[in-house]
XYZ file of N, CA, C and O in Angstrom:
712
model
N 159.628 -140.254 -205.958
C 160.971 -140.701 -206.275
C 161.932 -139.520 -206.103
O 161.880 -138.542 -206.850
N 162.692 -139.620 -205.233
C 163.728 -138.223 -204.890
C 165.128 -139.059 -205.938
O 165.475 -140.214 -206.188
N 165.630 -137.512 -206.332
C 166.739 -137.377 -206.928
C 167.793 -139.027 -207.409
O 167.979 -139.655 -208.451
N 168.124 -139.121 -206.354
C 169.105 -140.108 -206.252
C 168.481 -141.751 -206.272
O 169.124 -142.799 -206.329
N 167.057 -141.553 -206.207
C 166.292 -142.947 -206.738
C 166.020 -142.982 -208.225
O 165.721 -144.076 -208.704
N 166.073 -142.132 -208.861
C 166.091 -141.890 -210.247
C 167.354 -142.888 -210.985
O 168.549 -142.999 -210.710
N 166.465 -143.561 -212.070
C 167.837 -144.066 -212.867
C 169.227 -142.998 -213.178
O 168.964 -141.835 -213.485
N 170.415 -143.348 -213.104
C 171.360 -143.128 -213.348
C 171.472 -141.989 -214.995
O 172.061 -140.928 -215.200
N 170.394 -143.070 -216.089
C 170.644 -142.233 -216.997
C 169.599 -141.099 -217.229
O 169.586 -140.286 -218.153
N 168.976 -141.185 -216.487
C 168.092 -140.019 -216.120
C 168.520 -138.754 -215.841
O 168.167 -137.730 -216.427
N 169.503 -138.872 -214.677
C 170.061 -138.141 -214.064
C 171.215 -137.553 -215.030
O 171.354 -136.330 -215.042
N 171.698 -138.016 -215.500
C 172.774 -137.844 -216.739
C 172.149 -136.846 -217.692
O 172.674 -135.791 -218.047
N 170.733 -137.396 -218.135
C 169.926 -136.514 -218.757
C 169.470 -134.901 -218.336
O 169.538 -133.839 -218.955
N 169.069 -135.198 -217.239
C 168.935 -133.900 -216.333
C 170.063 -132.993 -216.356
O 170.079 -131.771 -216.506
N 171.242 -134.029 -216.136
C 172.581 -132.402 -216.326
C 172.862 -131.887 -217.411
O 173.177 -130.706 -217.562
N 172.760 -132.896 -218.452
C 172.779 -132.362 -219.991
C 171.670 -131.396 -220.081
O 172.077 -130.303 -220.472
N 170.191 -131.442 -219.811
C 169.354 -130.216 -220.080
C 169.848 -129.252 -218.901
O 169.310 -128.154 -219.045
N 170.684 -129.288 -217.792
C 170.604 -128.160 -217.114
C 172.000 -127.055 -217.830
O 172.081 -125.827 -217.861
N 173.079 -128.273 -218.400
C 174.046 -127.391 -218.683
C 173.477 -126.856 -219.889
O 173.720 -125.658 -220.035
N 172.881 -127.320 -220.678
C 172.134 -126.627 -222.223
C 171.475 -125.214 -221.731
O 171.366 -124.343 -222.594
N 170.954 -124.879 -220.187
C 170.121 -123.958 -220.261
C 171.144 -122.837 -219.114
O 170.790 -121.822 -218.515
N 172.340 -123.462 -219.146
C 173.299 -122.901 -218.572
C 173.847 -122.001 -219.740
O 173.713 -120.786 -219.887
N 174.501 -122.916 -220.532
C 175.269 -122.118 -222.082
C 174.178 -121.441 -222.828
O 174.734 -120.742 -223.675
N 172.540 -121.282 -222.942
C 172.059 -120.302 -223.363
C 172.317 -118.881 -222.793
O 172.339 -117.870 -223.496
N 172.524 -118.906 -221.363
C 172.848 -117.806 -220.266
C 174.066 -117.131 -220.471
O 174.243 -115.915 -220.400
N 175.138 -118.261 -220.804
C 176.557 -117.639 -220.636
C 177.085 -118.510 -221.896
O 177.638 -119.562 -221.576
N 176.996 -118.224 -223.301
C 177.023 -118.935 -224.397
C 178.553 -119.381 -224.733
O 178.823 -120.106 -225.690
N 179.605 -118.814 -223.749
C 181.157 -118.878 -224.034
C 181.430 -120.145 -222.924
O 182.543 -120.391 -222.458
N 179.899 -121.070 -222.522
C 180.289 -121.973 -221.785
C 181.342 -123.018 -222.689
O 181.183 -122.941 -223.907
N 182.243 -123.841 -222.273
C 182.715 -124.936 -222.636
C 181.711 -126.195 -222.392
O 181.995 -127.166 -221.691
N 180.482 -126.009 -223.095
C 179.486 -126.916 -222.627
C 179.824 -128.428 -222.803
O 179.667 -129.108 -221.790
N 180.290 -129.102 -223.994
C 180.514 -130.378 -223.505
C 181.472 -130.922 -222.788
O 181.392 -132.131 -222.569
N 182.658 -130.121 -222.228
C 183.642 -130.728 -221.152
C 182.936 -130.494 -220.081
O 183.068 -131.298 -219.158
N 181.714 -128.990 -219.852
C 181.098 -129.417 -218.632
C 180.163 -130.931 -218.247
O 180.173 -131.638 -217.239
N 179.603 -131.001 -219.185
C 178.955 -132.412 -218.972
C 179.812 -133.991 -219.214
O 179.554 -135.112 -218.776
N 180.973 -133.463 -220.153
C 181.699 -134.770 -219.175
C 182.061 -134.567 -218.209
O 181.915 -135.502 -217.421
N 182.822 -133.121 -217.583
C 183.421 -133.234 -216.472
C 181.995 -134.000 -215.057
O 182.059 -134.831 -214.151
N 180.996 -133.187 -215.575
C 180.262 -133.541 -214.233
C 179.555 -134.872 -214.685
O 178.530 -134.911 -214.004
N 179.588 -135.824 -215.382
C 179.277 -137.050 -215.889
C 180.190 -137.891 -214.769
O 179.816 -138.684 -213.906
N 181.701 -137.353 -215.156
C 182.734 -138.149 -214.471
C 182.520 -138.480 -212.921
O 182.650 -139.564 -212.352
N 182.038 -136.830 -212.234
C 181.845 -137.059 -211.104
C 180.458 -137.720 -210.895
O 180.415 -138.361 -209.845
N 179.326 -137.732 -211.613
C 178.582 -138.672 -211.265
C 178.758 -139.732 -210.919
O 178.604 -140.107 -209.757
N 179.119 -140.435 -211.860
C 179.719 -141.687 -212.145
C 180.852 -141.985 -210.939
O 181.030 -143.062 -210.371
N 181.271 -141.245 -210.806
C 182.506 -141.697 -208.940
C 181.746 -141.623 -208.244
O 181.432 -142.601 -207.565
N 181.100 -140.363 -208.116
C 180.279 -140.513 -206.694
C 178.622 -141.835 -206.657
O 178.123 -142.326 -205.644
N 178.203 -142.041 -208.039
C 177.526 -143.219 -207.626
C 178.432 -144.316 -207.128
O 178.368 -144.732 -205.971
N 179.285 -144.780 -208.039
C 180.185 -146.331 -207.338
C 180.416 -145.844 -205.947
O 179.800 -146.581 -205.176
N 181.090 -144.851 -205.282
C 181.448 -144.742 -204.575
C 180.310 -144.708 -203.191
O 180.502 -144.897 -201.990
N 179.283 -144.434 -203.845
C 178.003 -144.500 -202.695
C 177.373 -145.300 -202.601
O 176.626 -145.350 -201.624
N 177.365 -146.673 -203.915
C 177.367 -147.910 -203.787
C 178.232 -148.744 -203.002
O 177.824 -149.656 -202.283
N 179.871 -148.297 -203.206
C 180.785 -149.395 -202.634
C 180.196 -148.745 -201.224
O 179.692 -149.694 -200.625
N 180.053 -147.615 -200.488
C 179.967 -147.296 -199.092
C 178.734 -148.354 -198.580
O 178.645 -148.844 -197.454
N 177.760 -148.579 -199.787
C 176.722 -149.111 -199.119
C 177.133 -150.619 -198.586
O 177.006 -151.165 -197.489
N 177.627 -151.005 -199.722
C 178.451 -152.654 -199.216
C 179.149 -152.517 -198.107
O 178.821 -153.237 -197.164
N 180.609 -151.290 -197.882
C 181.271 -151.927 -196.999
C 180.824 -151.679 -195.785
O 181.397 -152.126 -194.792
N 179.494 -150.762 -195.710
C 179.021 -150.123 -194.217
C 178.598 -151.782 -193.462
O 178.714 -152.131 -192.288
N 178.250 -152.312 -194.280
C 177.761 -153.928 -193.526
C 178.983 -154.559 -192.767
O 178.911 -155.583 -192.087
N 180.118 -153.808 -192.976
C 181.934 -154.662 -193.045
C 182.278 -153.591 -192.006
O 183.434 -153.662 -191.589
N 181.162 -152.161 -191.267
C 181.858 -151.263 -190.472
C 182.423 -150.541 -190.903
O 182.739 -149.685 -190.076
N 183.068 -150.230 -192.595
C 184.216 -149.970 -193.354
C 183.127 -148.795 -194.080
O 181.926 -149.046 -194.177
N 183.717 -147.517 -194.559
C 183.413 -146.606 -195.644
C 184.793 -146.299 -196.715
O 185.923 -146.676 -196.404
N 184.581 -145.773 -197.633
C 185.293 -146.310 -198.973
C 186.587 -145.662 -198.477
O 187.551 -146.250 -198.967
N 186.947 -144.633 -197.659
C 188.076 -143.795 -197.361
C 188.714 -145.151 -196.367
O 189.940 -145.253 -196.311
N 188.062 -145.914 -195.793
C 188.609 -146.645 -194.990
C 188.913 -147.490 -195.555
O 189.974 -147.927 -195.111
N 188.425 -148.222 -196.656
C 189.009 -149.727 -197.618
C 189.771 -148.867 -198.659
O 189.965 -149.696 -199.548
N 190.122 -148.120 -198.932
C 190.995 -147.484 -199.593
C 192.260 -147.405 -199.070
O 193.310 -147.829 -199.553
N 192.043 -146.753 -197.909
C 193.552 -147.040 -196.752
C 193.992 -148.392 -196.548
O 195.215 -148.531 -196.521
N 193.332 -149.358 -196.407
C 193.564 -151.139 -196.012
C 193.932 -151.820 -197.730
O 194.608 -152.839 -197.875
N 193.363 -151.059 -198.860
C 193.404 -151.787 -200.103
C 195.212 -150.729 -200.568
O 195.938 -151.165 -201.462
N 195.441 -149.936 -200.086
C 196.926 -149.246 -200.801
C 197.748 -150.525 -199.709
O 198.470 -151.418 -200.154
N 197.476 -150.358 -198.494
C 198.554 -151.143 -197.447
C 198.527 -152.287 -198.103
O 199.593 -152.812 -198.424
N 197.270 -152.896 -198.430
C 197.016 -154.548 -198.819
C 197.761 -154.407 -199.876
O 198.777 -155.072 -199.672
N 197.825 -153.777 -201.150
C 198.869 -153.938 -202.339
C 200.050 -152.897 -201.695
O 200.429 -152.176 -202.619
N 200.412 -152.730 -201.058
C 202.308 -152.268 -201.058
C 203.282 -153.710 -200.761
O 203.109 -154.479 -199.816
N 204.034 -153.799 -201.528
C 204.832 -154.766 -201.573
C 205.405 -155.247 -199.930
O 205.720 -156.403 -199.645
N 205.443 -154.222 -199.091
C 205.130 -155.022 -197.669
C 204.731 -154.791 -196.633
O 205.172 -154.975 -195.499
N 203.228 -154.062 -197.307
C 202.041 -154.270 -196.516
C 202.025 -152.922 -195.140
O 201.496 -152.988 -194.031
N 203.028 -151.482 -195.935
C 202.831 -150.762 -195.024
C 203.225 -149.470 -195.632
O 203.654 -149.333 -196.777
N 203.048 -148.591 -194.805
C 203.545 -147.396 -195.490
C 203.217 -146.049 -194.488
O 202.309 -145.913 -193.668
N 204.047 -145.335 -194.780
C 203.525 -143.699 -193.712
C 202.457 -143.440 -193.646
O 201.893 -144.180 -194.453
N 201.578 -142.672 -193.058
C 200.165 -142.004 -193.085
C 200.262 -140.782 -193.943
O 199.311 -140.269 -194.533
N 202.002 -140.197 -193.964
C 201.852 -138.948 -195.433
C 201.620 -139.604 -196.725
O 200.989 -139.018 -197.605
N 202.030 -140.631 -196.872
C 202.382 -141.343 -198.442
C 200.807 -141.669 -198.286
O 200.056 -141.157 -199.115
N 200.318 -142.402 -197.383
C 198.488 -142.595 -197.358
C 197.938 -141.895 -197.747
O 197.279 -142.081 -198.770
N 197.976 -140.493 -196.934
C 197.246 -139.416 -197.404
C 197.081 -138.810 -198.907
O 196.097 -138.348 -199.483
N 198.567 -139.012 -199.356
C 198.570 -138.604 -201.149
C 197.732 -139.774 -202.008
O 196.953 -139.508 -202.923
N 198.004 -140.935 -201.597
C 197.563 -141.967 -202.165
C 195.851 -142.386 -202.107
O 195.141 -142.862 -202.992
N 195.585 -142.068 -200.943
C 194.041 -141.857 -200.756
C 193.406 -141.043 -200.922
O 192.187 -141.203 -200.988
N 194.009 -139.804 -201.057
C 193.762 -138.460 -201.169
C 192.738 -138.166 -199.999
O 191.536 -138.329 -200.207
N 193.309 -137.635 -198.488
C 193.157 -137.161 -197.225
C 194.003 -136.488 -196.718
O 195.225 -136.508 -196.869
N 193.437 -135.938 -196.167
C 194.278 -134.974 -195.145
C 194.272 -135.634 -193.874
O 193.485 -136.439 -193.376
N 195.586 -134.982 -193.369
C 196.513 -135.454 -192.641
C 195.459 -136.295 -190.929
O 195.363 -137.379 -190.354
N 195.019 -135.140 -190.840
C 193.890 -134.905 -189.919
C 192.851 -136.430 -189.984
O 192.796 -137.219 -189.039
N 192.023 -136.625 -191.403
C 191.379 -137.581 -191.591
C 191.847 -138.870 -191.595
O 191.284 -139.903 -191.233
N 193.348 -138.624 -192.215
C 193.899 -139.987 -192.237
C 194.396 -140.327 -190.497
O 194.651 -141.497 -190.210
N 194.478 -139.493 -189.668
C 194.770 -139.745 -188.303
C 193.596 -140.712 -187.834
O 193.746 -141.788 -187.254
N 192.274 -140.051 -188.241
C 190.989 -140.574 -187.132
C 190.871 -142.075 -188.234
O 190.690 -143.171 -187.704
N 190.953 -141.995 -189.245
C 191.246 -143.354 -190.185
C 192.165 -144.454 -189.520
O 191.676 -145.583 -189.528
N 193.483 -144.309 -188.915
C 193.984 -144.727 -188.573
C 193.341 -145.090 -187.245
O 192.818 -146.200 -187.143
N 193.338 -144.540 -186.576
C 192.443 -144.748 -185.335
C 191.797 -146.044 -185.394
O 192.153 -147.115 -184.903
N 190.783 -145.743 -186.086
C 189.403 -147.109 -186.451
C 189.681 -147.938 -186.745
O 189.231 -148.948 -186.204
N 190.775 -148.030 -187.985
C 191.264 -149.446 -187.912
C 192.197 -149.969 -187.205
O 192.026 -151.142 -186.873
N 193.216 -149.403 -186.847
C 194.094 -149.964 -185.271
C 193.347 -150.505 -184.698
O 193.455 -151.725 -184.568
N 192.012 -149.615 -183.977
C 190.809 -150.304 -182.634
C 190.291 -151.490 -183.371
O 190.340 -152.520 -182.698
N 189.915 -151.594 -184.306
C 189.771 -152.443 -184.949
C 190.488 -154.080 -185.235
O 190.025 -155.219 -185.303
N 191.945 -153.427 -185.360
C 192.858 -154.591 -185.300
C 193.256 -154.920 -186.782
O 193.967 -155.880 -187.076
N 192.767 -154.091 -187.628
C 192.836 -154.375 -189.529
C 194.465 -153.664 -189.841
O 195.050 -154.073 -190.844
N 195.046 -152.772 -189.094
C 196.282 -152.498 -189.081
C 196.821 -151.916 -187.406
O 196.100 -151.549 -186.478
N 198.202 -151.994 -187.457
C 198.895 -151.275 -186.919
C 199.333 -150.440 -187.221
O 199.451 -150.151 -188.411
N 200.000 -149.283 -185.677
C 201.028 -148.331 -185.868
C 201.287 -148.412 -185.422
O 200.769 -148.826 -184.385
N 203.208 -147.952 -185.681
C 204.446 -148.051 -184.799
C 205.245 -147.314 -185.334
O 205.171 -147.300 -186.563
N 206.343 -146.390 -184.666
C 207.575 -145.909 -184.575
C 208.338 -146.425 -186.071
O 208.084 -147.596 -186.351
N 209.355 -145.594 -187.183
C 209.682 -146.325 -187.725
C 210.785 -146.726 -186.906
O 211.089 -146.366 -185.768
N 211.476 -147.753 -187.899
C 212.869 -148.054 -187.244
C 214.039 -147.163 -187.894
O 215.198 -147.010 -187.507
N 213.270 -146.542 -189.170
C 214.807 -145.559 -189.476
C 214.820 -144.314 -189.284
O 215.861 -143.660 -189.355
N 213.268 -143.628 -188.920
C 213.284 -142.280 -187.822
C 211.809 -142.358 -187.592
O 210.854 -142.258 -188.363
N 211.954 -142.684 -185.574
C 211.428 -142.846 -184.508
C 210.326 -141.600 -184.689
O 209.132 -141.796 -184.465
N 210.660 -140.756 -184.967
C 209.716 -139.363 -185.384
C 208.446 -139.376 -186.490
O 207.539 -138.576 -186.716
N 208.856 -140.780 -187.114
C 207.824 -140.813 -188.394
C 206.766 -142.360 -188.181
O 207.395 -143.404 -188.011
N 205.797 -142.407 -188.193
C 205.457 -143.385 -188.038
C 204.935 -144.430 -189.328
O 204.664 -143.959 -190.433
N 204.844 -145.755 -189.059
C 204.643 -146.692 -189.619
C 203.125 -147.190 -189.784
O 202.700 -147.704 -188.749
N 202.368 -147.161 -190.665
C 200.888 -148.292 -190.653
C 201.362 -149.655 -191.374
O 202.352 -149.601 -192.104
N 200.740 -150.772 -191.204
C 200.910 -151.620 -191.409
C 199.575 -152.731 -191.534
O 198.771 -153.003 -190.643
N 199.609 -153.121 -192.546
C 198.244 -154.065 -192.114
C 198.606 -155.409 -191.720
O 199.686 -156.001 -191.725
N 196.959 -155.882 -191.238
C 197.619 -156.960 -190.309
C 196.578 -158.074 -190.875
O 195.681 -157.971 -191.711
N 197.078 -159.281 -190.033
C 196.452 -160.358 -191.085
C 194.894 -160.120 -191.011
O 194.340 -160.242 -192.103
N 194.457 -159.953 -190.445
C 192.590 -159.615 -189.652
C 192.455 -158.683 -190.576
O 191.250 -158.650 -190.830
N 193.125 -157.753 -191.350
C 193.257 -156.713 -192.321
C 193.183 -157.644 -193.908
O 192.195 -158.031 -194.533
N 194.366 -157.759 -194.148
C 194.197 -158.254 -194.714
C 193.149 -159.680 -195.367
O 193.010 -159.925 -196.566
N 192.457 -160.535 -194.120
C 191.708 -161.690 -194.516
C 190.459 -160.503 -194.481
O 189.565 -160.999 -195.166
N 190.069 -159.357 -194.061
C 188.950 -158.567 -194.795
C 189.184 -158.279 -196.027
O 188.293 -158.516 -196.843
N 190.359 -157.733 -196.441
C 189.888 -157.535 -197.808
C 189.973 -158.761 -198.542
O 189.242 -158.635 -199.524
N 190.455 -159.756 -198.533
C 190.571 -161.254 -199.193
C 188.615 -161.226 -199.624
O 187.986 -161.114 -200.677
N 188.167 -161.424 -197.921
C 186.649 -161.492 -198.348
C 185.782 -160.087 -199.229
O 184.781 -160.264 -199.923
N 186.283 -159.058 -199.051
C 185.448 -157.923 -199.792
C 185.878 -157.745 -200.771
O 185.116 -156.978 -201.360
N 186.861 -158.043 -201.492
C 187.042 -157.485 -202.666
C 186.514 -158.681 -203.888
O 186.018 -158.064 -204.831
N 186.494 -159.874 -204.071
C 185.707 -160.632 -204.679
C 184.074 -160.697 -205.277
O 183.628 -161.077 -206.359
N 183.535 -160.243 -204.271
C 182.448 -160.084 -204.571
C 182.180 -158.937 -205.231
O 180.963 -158.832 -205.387
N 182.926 -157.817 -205.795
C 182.739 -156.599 -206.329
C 183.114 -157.231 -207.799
O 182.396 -156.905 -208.745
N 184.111 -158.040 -207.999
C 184.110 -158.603 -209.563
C 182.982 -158.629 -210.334
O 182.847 -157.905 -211.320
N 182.400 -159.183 -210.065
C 180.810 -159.272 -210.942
C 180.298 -158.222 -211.066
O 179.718 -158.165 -212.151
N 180.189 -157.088 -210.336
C 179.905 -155.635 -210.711
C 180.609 -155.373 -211.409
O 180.239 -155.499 -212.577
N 181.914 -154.898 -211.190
C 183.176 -154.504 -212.415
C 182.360 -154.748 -213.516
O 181.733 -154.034 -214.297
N 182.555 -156.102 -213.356
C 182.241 -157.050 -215.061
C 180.806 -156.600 -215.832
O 180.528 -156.531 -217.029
N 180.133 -156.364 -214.794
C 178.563 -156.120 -215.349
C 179.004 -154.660 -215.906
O 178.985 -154.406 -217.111
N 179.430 -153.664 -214.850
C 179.641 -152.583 -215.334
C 180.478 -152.226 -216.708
O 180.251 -151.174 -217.307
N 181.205 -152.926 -217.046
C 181.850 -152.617 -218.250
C 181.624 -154.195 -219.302
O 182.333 -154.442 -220.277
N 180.916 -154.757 -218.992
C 180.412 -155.446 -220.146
C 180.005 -155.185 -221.437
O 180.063 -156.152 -222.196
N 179.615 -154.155 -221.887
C 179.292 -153.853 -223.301
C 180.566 -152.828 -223.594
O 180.604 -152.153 -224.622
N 181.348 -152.795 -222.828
C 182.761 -152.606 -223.303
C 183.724 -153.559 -224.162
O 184.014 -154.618 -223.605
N 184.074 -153.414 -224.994
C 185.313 -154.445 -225.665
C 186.594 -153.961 -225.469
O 186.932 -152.785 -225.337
N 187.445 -155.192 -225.458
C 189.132 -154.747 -224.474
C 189.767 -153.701 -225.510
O 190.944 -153.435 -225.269
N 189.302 -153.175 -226.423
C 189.884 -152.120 -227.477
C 189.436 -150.977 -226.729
O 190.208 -150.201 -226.164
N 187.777 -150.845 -226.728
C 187.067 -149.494 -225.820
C 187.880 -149.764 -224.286
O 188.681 -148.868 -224.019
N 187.808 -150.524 -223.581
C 188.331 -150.332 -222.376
C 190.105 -149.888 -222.722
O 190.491 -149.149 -221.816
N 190.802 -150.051 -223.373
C 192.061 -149.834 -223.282
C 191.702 -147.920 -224.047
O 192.566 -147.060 -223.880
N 190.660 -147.653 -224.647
C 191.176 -146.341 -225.463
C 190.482 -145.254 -223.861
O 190.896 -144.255 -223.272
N 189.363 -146.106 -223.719
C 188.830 -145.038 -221.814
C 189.864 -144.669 -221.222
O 190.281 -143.546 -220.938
N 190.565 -146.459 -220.914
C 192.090 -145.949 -219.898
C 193.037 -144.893 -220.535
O 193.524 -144.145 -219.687
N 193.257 -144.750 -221.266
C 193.874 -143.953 -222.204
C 193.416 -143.012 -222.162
O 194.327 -142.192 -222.047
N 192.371 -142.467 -222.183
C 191.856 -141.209 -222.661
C 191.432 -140.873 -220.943
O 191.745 -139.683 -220.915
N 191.180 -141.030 -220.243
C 191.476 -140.971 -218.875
C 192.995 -140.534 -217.962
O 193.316 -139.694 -217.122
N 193.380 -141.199 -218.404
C 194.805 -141.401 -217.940
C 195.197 -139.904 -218.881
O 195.831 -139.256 -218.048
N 195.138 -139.027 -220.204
C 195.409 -138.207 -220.590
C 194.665 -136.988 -219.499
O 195.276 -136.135 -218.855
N 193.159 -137.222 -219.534
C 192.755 -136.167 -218.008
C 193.730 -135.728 -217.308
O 194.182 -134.590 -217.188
N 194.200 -137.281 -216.585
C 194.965 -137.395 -215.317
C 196.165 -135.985 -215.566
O 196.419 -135.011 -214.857
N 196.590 -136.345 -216.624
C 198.025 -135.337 -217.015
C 197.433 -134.078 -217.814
O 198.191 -133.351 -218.456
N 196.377 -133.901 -217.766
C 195.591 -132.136 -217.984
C 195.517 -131.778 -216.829
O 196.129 -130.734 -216.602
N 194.792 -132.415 -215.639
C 194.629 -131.903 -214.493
C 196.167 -131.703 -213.831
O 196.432 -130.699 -213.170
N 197.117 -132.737 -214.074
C 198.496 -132.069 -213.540
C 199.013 -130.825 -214.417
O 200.033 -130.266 -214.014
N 198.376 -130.333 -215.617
C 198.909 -129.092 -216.286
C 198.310 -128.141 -215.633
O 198.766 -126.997 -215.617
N 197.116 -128.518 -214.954
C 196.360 -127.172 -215.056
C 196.958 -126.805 -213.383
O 197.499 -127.599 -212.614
N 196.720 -125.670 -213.204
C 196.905 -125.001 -211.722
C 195.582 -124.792 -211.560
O 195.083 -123.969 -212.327
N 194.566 -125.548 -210.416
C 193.022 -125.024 -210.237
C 193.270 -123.978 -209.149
O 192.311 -123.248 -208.895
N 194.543 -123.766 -208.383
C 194.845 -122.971 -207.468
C 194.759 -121.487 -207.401
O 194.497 -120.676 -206.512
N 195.213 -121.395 -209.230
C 194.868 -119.934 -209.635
C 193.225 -119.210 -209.506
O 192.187 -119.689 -209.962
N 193.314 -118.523 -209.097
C 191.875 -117.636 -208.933
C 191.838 -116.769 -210.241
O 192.805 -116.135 -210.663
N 190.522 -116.824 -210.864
C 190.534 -116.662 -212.092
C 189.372 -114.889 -212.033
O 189.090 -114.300 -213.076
């Protein structure tokens, strides 16, 4: 059984004994924000290597239904490739060859804007949009399974206490070299 076939809370387990034998080493660790912090990223990078596994059947990886799911919710269905890039979080570069695949594809367009010719437009298109109509439904029942022994009190104090992260990580500068 390699690594990543291991139950989930296994693995959870494993980082908790590795950071425990971390903070014996360097005892001024901040040991339990390390194991939420790297809990958190567990936890993204499994869904996220789950959703890849679904949408690879759809041709699609999660950077790519991410780009088609911001266009699919903008109020009309388009937006720059800079505003993409912040919103998907890519660089400029990735969101180019992104764009690419789905244009060839036919799930969006690009075009010229009309209020400066210099900036361009993505847009999704109906073939875009009737994909995500079909992919995003069937992920409900996961959601639901996944936070089922949640109650709408615990799910509203997560979002909350999440959403406070969100505005630590905008305090902090990780830019500084320490």
């Amino acid at each position: 059984m390699t690594g990543h076939d291991r139950p989930l809370t296994a693995r959870v387990e494993a980082l908790r004994e590795g950071v425990r034998r971390v903070n014996a080493k360097l005892p001024d660790l901040p040991a339990r924000e390390v194991v939420l912090m790297r809990m958190l990223c567990l936890l993204g990078w499994e869904f996220t290597t789950n959703l890849d596994r679904r949408l690879r059947k759809h041709g699609l990886n999660d950077t790519d239904f991410r780009t088609l799911m911001v266009l699919f919710s903008s109020p009309d269905g388009m937006a720059h490739p800079s505003d993409l890039c912040h919103l998907v979080t890519l660089s400029r570069t990735n969101m180019t060859r992104i764009g690419d695949v789905l244009v060839a594809r036919g799930l969006v367009t690009r075009t010229p804007s009309l209020e400066d010719r210099r900036r361009i437009v993505m847009r999704i298109t109906a073939k875009g949009e009737a994909l995500v109509r079909k992919l995003v439904p069937p992920l409900y029942p996961v959601l639901t399974a996944l936070f089922a022994d949640f109650g709408v009190r615990e799910k509203r104090q997560l979002e909350a206490l999440l959403l406070r992260l969100a505005a630590a990580f905008d305090a902090v500068d990780f830019r500084k070299e320490s």
